[in-house]
XYZ file of C-alpha atoms in Angstrom:
623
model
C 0.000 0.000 0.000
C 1.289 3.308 -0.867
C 0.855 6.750 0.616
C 2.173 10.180 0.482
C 1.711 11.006 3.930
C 4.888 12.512 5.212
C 5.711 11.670 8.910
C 7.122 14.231 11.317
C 10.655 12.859 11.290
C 10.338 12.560 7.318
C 9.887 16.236 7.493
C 12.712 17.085 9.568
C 14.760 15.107 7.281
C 13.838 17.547 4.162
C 14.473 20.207 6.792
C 17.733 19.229 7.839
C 18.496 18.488 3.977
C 18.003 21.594 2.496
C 19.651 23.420 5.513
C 23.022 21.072 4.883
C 22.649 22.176 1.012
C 22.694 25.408 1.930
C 25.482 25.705 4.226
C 27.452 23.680 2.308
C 26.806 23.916 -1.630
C 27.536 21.632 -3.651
C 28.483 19.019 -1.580
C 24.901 17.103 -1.136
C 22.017 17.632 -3.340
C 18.632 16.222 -3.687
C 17.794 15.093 -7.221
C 13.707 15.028 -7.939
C 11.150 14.725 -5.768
C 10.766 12.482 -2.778
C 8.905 9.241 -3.607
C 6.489 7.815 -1.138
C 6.129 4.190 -0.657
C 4.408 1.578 2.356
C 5.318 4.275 4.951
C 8.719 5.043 3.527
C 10.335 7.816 1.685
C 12.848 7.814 -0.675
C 15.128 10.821 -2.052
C 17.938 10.216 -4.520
C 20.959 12.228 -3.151
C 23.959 13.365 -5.220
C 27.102 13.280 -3.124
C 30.372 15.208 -3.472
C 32.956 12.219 -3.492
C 36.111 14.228 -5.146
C 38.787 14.868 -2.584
C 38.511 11.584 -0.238
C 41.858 10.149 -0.330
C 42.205 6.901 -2.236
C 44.802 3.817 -2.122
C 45.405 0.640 -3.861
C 42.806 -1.636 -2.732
C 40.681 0.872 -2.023
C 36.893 1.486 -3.238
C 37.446 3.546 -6.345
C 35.306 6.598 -6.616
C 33.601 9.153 -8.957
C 33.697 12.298 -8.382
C 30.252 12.917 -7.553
C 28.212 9.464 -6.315
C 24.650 9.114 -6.094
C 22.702 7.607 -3.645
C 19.289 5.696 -2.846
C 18.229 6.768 0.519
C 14.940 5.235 2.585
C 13.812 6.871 5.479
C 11.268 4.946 7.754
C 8.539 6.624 9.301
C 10.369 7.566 12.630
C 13.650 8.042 14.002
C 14.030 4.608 16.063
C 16.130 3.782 12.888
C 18.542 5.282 10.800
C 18.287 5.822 7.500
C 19.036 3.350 4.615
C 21.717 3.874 1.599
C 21.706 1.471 -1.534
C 23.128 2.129 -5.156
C 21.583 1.190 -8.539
C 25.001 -0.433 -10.117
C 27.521 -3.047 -9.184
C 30.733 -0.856 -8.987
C 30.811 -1.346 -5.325
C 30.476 -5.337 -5.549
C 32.663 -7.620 -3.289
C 34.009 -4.289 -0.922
C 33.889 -4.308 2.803
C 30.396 -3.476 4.245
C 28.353 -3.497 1.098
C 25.817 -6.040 1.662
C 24.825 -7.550 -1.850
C 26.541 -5.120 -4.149
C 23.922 -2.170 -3.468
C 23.190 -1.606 -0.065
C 25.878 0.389 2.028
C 26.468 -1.049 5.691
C 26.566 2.168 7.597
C 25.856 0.916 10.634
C 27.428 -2.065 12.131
C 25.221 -1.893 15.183
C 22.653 1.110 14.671
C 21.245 0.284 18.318
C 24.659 1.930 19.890
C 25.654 4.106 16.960
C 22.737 5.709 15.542
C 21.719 8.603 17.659
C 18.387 10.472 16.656
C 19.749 13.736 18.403
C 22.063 14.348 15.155
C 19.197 14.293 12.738
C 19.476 13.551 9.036
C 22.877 16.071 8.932
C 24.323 13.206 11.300
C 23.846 10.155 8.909
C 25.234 12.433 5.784
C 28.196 12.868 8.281
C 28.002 8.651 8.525
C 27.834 8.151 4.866
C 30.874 10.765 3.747
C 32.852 9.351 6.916
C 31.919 5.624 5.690
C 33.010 7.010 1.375
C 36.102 8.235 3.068
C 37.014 5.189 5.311
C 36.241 2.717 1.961
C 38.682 4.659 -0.685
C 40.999 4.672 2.127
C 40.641 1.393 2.581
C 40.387 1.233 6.383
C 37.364 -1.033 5.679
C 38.615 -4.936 7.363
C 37.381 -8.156 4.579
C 38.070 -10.361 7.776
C 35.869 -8.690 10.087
C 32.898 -7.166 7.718
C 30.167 -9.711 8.810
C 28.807 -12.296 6.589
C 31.065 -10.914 3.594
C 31.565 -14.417 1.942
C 27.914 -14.496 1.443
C 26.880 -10.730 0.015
C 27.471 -9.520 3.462
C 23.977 -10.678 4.366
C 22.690 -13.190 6.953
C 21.067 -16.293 5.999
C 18.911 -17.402 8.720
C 14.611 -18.278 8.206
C 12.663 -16.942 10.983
C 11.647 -20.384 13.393
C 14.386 -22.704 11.557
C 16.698 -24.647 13.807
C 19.588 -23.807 14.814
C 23.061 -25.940 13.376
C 26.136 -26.328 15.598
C 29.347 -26.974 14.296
C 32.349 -27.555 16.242
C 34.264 -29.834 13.822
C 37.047 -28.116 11.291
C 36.280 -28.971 7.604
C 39.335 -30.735 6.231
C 40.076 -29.026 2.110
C 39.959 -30.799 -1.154
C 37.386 -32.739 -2.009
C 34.375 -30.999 -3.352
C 31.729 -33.171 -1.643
C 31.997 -34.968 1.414
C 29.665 -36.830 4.359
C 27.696 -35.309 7.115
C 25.290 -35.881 9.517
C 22.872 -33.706 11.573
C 22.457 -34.956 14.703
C 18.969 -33.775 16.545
C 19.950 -32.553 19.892
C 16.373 -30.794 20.597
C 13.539 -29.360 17.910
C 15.596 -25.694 17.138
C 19.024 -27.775 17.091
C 21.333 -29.833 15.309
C 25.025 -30.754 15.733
C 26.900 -31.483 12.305
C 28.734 -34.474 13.189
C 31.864 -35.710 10.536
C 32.488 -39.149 11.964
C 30.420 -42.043 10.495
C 30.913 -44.505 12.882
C 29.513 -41.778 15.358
C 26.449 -41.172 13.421
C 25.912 -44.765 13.157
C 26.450 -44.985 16.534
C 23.642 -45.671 19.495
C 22.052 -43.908 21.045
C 22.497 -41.237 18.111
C 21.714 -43.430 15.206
C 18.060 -42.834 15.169
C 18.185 -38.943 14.523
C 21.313 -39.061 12.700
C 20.444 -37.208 9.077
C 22.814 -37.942 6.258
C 24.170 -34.298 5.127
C 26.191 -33.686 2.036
C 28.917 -30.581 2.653
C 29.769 -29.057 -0.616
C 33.226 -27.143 -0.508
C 33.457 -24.218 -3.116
C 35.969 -22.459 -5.122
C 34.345 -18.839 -5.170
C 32.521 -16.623 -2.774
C 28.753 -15.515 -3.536
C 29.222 -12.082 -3.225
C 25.517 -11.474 -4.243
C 23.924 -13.693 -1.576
C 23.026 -17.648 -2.300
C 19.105 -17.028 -3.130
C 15.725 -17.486 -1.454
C 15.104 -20.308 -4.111
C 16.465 -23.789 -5.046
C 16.584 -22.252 -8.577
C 18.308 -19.373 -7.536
C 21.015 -20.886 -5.197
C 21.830 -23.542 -8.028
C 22.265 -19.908 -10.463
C 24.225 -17.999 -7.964
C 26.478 -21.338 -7.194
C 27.248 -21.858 -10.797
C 27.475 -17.953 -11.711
C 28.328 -15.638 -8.561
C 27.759 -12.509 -10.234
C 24.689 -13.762 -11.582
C 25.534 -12.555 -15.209
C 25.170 -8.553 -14.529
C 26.428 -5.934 -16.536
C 27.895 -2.827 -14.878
C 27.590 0.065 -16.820
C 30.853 1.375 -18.635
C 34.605 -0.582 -17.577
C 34.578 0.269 -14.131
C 33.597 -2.948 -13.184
C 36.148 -5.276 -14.140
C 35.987 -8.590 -12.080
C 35.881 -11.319 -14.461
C 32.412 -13.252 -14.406
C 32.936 -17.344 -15.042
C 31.131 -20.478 -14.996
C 31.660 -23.007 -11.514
C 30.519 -26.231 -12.589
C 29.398 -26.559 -9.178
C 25.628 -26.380 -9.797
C 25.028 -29.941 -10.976
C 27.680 -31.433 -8.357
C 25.692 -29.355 -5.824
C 22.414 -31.077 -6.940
C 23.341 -34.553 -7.939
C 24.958 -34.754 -3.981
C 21.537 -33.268 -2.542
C 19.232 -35.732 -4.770
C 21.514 -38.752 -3.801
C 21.265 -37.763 -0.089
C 17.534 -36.996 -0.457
C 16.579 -40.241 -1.893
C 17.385 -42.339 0.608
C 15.028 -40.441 2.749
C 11.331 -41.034 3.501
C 8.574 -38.624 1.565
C 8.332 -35.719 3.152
C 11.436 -35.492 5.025
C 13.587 -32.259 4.201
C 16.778 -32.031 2.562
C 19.631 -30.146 4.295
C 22.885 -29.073 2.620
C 26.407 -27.720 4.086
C 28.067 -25.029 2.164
C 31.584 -24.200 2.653
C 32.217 -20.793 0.918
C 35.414 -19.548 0.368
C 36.004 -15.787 2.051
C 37.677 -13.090 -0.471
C 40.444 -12.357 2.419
C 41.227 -15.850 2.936
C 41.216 -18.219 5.878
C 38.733 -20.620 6.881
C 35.222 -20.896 4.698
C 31.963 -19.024 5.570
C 29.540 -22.141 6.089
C 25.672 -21.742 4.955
C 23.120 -24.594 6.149
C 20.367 -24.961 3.513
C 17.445 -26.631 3.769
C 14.697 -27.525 1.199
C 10.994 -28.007 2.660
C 9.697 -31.931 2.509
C 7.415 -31.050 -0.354
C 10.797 -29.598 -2.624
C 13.026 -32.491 -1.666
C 10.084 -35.266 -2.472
C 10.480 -33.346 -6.200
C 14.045 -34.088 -6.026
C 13.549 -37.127 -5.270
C 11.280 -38.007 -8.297
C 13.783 -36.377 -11.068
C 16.363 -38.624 -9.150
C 14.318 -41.627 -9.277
C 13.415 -41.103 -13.133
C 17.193 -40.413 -13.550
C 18.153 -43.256 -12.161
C 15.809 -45.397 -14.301
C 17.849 -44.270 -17.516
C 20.977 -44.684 -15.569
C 22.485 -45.924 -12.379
C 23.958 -42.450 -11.853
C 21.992 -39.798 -10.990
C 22.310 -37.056 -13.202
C 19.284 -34.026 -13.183
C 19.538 -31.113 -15.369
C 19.389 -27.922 -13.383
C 16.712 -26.406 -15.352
C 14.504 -29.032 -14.519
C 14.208 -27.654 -11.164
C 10.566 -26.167 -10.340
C 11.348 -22.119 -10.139
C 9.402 -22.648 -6.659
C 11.147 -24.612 -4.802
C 11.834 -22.886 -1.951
C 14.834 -23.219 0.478
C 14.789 -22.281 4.277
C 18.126 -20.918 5.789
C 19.145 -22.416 9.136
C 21.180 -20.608 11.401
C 24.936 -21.636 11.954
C 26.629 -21.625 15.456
C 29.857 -21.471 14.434
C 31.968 -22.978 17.038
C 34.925 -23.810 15.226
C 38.396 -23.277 16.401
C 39.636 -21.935 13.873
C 36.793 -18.607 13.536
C 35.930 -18.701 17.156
C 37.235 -16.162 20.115
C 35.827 -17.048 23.437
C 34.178 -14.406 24.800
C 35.982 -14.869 27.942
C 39.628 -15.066 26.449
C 40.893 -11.749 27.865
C 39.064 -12.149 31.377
C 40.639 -13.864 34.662
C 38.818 -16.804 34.464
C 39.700 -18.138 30.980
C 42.637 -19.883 33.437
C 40.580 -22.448 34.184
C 40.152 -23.428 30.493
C 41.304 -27.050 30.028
C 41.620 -27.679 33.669
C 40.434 -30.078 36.281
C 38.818 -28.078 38.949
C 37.025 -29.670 42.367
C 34.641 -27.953 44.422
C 34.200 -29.229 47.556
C 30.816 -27.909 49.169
C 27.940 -27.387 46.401
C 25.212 -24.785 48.521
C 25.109 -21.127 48.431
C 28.848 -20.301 47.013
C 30.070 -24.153 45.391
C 27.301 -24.095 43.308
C 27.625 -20.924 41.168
C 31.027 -21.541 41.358
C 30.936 -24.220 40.101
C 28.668 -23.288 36.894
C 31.303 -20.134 36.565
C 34.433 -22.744 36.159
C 32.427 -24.663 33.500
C 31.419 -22.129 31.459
C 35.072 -20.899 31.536
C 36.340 -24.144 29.978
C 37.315 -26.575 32.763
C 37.191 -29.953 31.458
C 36.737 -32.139 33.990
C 35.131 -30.684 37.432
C 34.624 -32.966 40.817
C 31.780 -31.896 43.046
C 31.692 -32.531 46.229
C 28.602 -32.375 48.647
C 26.664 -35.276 50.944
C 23.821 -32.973 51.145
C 20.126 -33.212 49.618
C 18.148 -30.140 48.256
C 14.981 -28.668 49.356
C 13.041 -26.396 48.367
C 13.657 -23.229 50.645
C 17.499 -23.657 48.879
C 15.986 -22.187 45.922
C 16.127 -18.937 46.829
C 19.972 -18.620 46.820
C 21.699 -21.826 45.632
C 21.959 -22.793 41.781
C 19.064 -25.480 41.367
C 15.463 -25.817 40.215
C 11.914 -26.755 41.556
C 12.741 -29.911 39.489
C 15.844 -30.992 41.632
C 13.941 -30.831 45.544
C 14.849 -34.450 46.858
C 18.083 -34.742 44.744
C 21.515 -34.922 46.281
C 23.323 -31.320 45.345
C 25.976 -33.278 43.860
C 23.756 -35.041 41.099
C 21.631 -32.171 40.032
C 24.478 -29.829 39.842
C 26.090 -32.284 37.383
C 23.383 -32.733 35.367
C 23.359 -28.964 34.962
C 26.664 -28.294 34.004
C 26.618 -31.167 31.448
C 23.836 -29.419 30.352
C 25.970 -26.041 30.151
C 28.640 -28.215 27.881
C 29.270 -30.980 25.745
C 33.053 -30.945 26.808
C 33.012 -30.864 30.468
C 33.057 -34.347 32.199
C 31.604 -34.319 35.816
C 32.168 -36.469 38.620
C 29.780 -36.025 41.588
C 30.668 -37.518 45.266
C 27.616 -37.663 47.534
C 30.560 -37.157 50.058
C 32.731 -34.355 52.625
C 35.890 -35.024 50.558
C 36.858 -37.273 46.681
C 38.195 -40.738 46.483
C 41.747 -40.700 46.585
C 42.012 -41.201 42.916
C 40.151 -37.665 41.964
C 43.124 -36.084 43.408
C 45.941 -37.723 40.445
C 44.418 -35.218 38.151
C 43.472 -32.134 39.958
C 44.607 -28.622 38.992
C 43.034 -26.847 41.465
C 40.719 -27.411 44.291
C 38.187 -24.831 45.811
C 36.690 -25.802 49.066
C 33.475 -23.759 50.091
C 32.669 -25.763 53.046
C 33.845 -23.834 55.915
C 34.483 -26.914 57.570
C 37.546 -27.285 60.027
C 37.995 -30.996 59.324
C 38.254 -30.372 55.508
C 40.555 -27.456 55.958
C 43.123 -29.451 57.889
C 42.664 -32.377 55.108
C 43.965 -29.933 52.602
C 46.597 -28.594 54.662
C 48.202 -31.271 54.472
C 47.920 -31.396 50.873
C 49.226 -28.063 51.350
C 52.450 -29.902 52.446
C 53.117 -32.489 49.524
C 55.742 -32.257 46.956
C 53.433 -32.359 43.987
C 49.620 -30.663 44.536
C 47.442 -28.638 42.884
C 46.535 -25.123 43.686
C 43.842 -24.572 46.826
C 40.966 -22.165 47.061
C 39.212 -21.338 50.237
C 36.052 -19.342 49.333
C 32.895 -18.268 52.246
C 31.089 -15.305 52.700
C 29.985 -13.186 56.041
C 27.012 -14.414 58.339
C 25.709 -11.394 58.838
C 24.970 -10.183 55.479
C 26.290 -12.332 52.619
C 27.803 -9.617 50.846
C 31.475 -10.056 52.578
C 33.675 -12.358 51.068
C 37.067 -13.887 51.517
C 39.033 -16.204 49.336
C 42.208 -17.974 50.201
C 44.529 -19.079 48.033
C 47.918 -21.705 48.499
C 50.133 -22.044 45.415
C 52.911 -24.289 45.256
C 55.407 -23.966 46.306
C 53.191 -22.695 49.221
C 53.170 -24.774 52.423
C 50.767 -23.788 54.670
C 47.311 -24.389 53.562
C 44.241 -22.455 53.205
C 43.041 -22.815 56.894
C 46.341 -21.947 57.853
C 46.800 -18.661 56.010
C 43.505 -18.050 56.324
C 43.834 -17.752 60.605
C 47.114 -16.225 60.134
C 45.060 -13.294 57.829
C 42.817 -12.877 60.237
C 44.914 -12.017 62.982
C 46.692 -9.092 60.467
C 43.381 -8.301 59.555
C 42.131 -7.529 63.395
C 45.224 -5.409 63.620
C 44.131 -2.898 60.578
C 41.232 -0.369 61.089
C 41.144 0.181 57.455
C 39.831 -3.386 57.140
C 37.209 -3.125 60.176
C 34.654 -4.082 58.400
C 36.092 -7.365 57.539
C 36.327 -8.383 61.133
C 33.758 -10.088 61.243
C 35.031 -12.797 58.898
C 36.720 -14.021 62.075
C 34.019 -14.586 64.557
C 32.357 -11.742 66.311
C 28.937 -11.081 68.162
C 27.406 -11.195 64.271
C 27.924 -14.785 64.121
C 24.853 -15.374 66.476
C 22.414 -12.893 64.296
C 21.123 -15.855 61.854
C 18.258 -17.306 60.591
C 16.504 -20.345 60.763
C 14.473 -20.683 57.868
C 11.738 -23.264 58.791
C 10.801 -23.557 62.450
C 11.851 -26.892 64.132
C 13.146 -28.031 61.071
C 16.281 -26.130 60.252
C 19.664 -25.489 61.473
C 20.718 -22.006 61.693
C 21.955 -20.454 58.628
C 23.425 -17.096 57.221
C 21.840 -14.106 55.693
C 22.031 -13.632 51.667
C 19.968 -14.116 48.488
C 21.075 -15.238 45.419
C 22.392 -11.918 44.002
C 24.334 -11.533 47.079
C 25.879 -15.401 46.964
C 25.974 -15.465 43.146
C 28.370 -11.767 42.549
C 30.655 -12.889 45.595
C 30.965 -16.408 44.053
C 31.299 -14.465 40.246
C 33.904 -12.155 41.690
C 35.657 -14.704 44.089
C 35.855 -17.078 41.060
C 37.566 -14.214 38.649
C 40.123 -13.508 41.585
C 41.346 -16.880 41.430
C 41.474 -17.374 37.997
C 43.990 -14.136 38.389
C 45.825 -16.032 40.245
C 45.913 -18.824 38.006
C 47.072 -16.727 35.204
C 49.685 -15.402 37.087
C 53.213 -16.248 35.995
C 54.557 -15.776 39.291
C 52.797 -18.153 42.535
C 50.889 -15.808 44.643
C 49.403 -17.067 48.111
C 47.190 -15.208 50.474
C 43.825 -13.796 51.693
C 41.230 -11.392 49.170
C 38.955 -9.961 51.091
C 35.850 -8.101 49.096
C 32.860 -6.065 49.595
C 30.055 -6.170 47.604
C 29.353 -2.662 46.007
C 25.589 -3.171 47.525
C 26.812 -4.264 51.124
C 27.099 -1.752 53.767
C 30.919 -1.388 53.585
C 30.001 -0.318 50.256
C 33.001 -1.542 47.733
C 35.732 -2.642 49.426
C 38.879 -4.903 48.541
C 42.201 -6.277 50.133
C 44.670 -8.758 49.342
C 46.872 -10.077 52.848
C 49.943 -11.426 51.396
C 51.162 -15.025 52.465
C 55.131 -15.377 53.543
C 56.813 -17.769 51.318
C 58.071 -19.722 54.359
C 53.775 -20.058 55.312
C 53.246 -17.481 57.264
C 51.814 -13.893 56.191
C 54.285 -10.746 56.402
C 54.162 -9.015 59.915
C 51.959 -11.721 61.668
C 52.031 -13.439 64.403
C 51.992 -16.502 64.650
C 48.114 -17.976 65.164
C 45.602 -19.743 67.916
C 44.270 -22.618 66.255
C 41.156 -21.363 68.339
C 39.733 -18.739 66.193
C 36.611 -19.072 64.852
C 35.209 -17.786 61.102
C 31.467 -16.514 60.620
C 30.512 -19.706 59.358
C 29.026 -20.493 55.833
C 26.441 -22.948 57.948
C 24.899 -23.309 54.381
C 27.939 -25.338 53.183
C 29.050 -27.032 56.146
C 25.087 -27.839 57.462
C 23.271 -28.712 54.408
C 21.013 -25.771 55.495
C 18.687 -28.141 55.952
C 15.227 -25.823 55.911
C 12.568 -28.732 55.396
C 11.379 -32.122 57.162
C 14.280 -34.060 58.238
């Protein structure tokens, strides 16, 4: 539906348009009239190019450029910039040939305020930084594939995690159904074939090619099979300036004798997926597209294969034979690969405990968010330690789920973090402490019990020759948003208990750190709660943002440590920014002969605001 109604912000664009022309002739004119269509307005702009410095490699300019420009009906988005011609085909940030990528994320870069003079400022700025050739191939997203994402609204989702080995222009895959919105592309065979995989496994050809698609890969069967087999799609560009030399694949009828011969062996009405591996104009790795064509399109591939196949035991379908409506459905790639992927995580402190083994002993109201934090870091292998059961007043701090009430902490915590990743391998011990052969492997331990026994167990880890790093992590009583973490690196000696006493009596000594006293027993220790009446022991104070930003913050602190080139042993102390110390933080150095700098030596007498959550159970329902 069209209309010539002219929205308020379409009017200040005119305004702001002819008050740039008129400050500054010459440089941006309008040419015609503004053309109304479905809500949006479009002006054709003439654009002063002559001047912006150029370089080898660089997008080569006229010296005036003209310009499609659509402007929506308000100013929650910027406007749009697109050219009729194909002289900008297979730059940096021009999606499909035509359409100029102003904006990588308009949600944090486009700001109203500047009005239609600011996104003339964008578009010079963006002419200048493309002849210049600041523009990255490597980064500019999706710019294998026209710059454009390829995803159908309510498809499922395709992880790959497996590097695609070169050469061979067709090879094997399988899509493995993890859920209805996912699939894992699986390489191995024998995996697919595999129980208890075997019954979802879907045979998926990959098809490797030899050019990029700068103009997109199509909406259609038709159309992909076209764009495969021609890239540019046959288009003329006006005059020489557009000199990239068109050519013929040969990939269509590979691409579509692989998809009927996977397709066939299918039931009717099951779809047809497809793995393409294009090649990116900067090098490196391939962009990887997941096709899909609708049960109703592949059961039409699968009658031109079967009356191919009665004229010959190869199948061999001309591409022209394929129905103009064929759809295909784009599913969206989670590209997990190695080779393209940066952790999110990779400059932060706790991308040490990547490829790690990593216990945590105690799994209530610190162990388990810890112990989800150290997962989704990258520990492979993580032993949890806990005897206790859950109920259901643990829910409001601890990390578990109506679902897991009646579990032991241990179990449903594992089947969580295997649920967080595929990698991770989990070991749960319905007990205080491992079995002895938990410890061969262990990089670091992190005991959030708060229990005396356990701490004098792992001081005398502390002692050994050859041991892994220990973590002593609790919180206040009082509050829960004072914590204290402990940490004994080799080559260390006294362990976490130990340093942790001999901390507390430098602490004591400090008024700056006053409000960390009470860390160390004090009348706050007896201000607790006990959550169901004649049912509970008593417990500390804290919710689950309290437990869950000292455990996220305690966590990060060690993982500094880990990263550290140089052993480091002592006593963090933190506030949280919330808590009534406000933001606070300390670090009590440990003496590398095992006792902390200035201290005196301490009573084995002193007693910690307990963590009664850890060490407890915080049992809160019928015993």
């Amino acid at each position: 539906m069209s209309t010539r109604r002219t929205s308020e912000w379409q009017a200040r664009v005119l305004t702001d348009l002819a008050a740039f022309a008129a400050a500054f002739p010459g440089e941006v004119e309008l040419i015609g009239k503004p053309r109304h269509s479905d809500g949006e307005m479009r002006l054709r702009l003439r654009v002063l190019a002559r001047g912006l410095e150029y370089v080898d490699g660089g997008l080569r300019l006229h010296d005036h450029e003209e310009f499609h420009v659509i402007v929506g009906p308000s100013d929650l988005s910027p406007p749009r910039a697109e050219v009729d011609h194909l002289r900008f085909l297979d730059h940096a940030h021009v999606l499909q040939g035509t359409r100029l990528c102003l904006y990588l994320d308009s949600s944090r870069e486009w700001d109203p305020i500047g009005g239609f003079g600011g996104f003339i400022d964008r578009l010079i700025e963006w002419l200048g930084d493309a002849a210049a050739g600041r523009f990255d191939p490597q980064t500019a997203l999706y710019h294998a594939v026209g710059g454009v994402l390829h995803e159908t609204p309510g498809a499922p989702s395709v992880v790959v995690r497996d590097s695609l080995s070169s050469g061979r222009l067709v090879r094997h895959g399988w899509f493995i159904e993890r859920s209805p919105l996912r699939y894992d592309l699986v390489l191995d065979r024998d995996y697919a074939q595999s129980e208890p995989v075997r019954g979802s496994a879907q045979h998926v050809p990959i098809l490797r090619l030899d050019a990029a698609l700068p103009l997109g890969a199509g909406t259609t069967l038709l159309s992909l099979l076209s764009l495969v087999e021609d890239p540019y799609a046959g288009h003329i560009a006006p005059g020489d300036a557009f000199t990239i030399e068109r050519y013929l694949t040969g990939h269509a009828v590979p691409l579509l004798t692989a998809l009927a011969a996977s397709a066939i062996r299918k039931p009717a009405g099951t779809p047809q997926r497809l793995i393409i591996a294009v090649p990116h104009p900067a090098g490196g790795p391939p962009h990887l597209l997941a096709a899909s064509v609708p049960g109703a399109g592949a059961d039409r591939i699968r009658a031109l294969a079967r009356a191919s196949t009665k004229r010959n035991s190869v199948i061999t379908i001309d591409p022209a034979r394929i129905d103009p409506d064929v759809e295909m459905d784009w599913l969206p790639i989670s590209d997990q690969r190695p080779e393209v992927t940066t952790r999110r995580d990779s400059t932060r402190p706790v991308s040490s405990f990547a490829g790690k083994t990593v216990h945590v002993w105690g799994c209530g109201g610190l162990g388990s968010w810890i112990a989800e934090f150290v997962v989704r870091a990258g520990a492979t292998k993580v032993v949890l330690c806990d005897p206790g059961r859950i109920a259901g007043g643990l829910l409001v701090r601890q990390n578990f789920i109506e679902t897991d009430v009646g579990e032991s902490k241990v179990q449903a915590l594992a089947t969580r973090l295997r649920a967080i990743s595929d990698a991770v391998e989990v070991t749960p011990r319905e007990a205080h402490v491992p079995e002895a052969s938990d410890l061969d492997d262990a990089d670091v331990i992190i005991d959030a019990t708060i229990s005396v026994a356990v701490g004098r167990i792992l001081d005398a880890v502390a002692a050994a020759a050859t041991r892994p790093v220990l973590a002593q992590m609790a919180c206040d009583v009082r509050t829960g948003t004072l914590g204290i973490l402990n940490v004994s690196m080799p080559p260390e000696t006294a362990g976490c208990w130990t340093i942790d006493q001999r901390a507390g009596n430098a602490v004591r000594t400090d008024g700056a750190l006053e409000p960390f006293y009470e860390l160390w027993g004090a009348e706050a220790d007896t201000d607790e709660i006990i959550p169901t009446r004649g049912c509970s022991t008593p417990t500390f104070h804290g919710s689950a943002a309290d437990l869950s930003g000292l455990a996220a913050s305690l966590t990060s602190l060690l993982g500094s440590h880990l990263g550290s080139s140089e052993p480091l042993s002592g006593t963090h102390l933190i506030s949280l920014p919330h808590g009534e110390a406000g933001p606070l933080r300390a670090f009590v150095a440990a003496g590398g002969d095992g006792s902390s700098a200035a201290v005196p030596k301490a009573s084995d007498d002193g007693s910690k605001g307990s963590n009664k959550d850890e060490i407890a159970g915080e049992t809160d329902g019928p015993l």
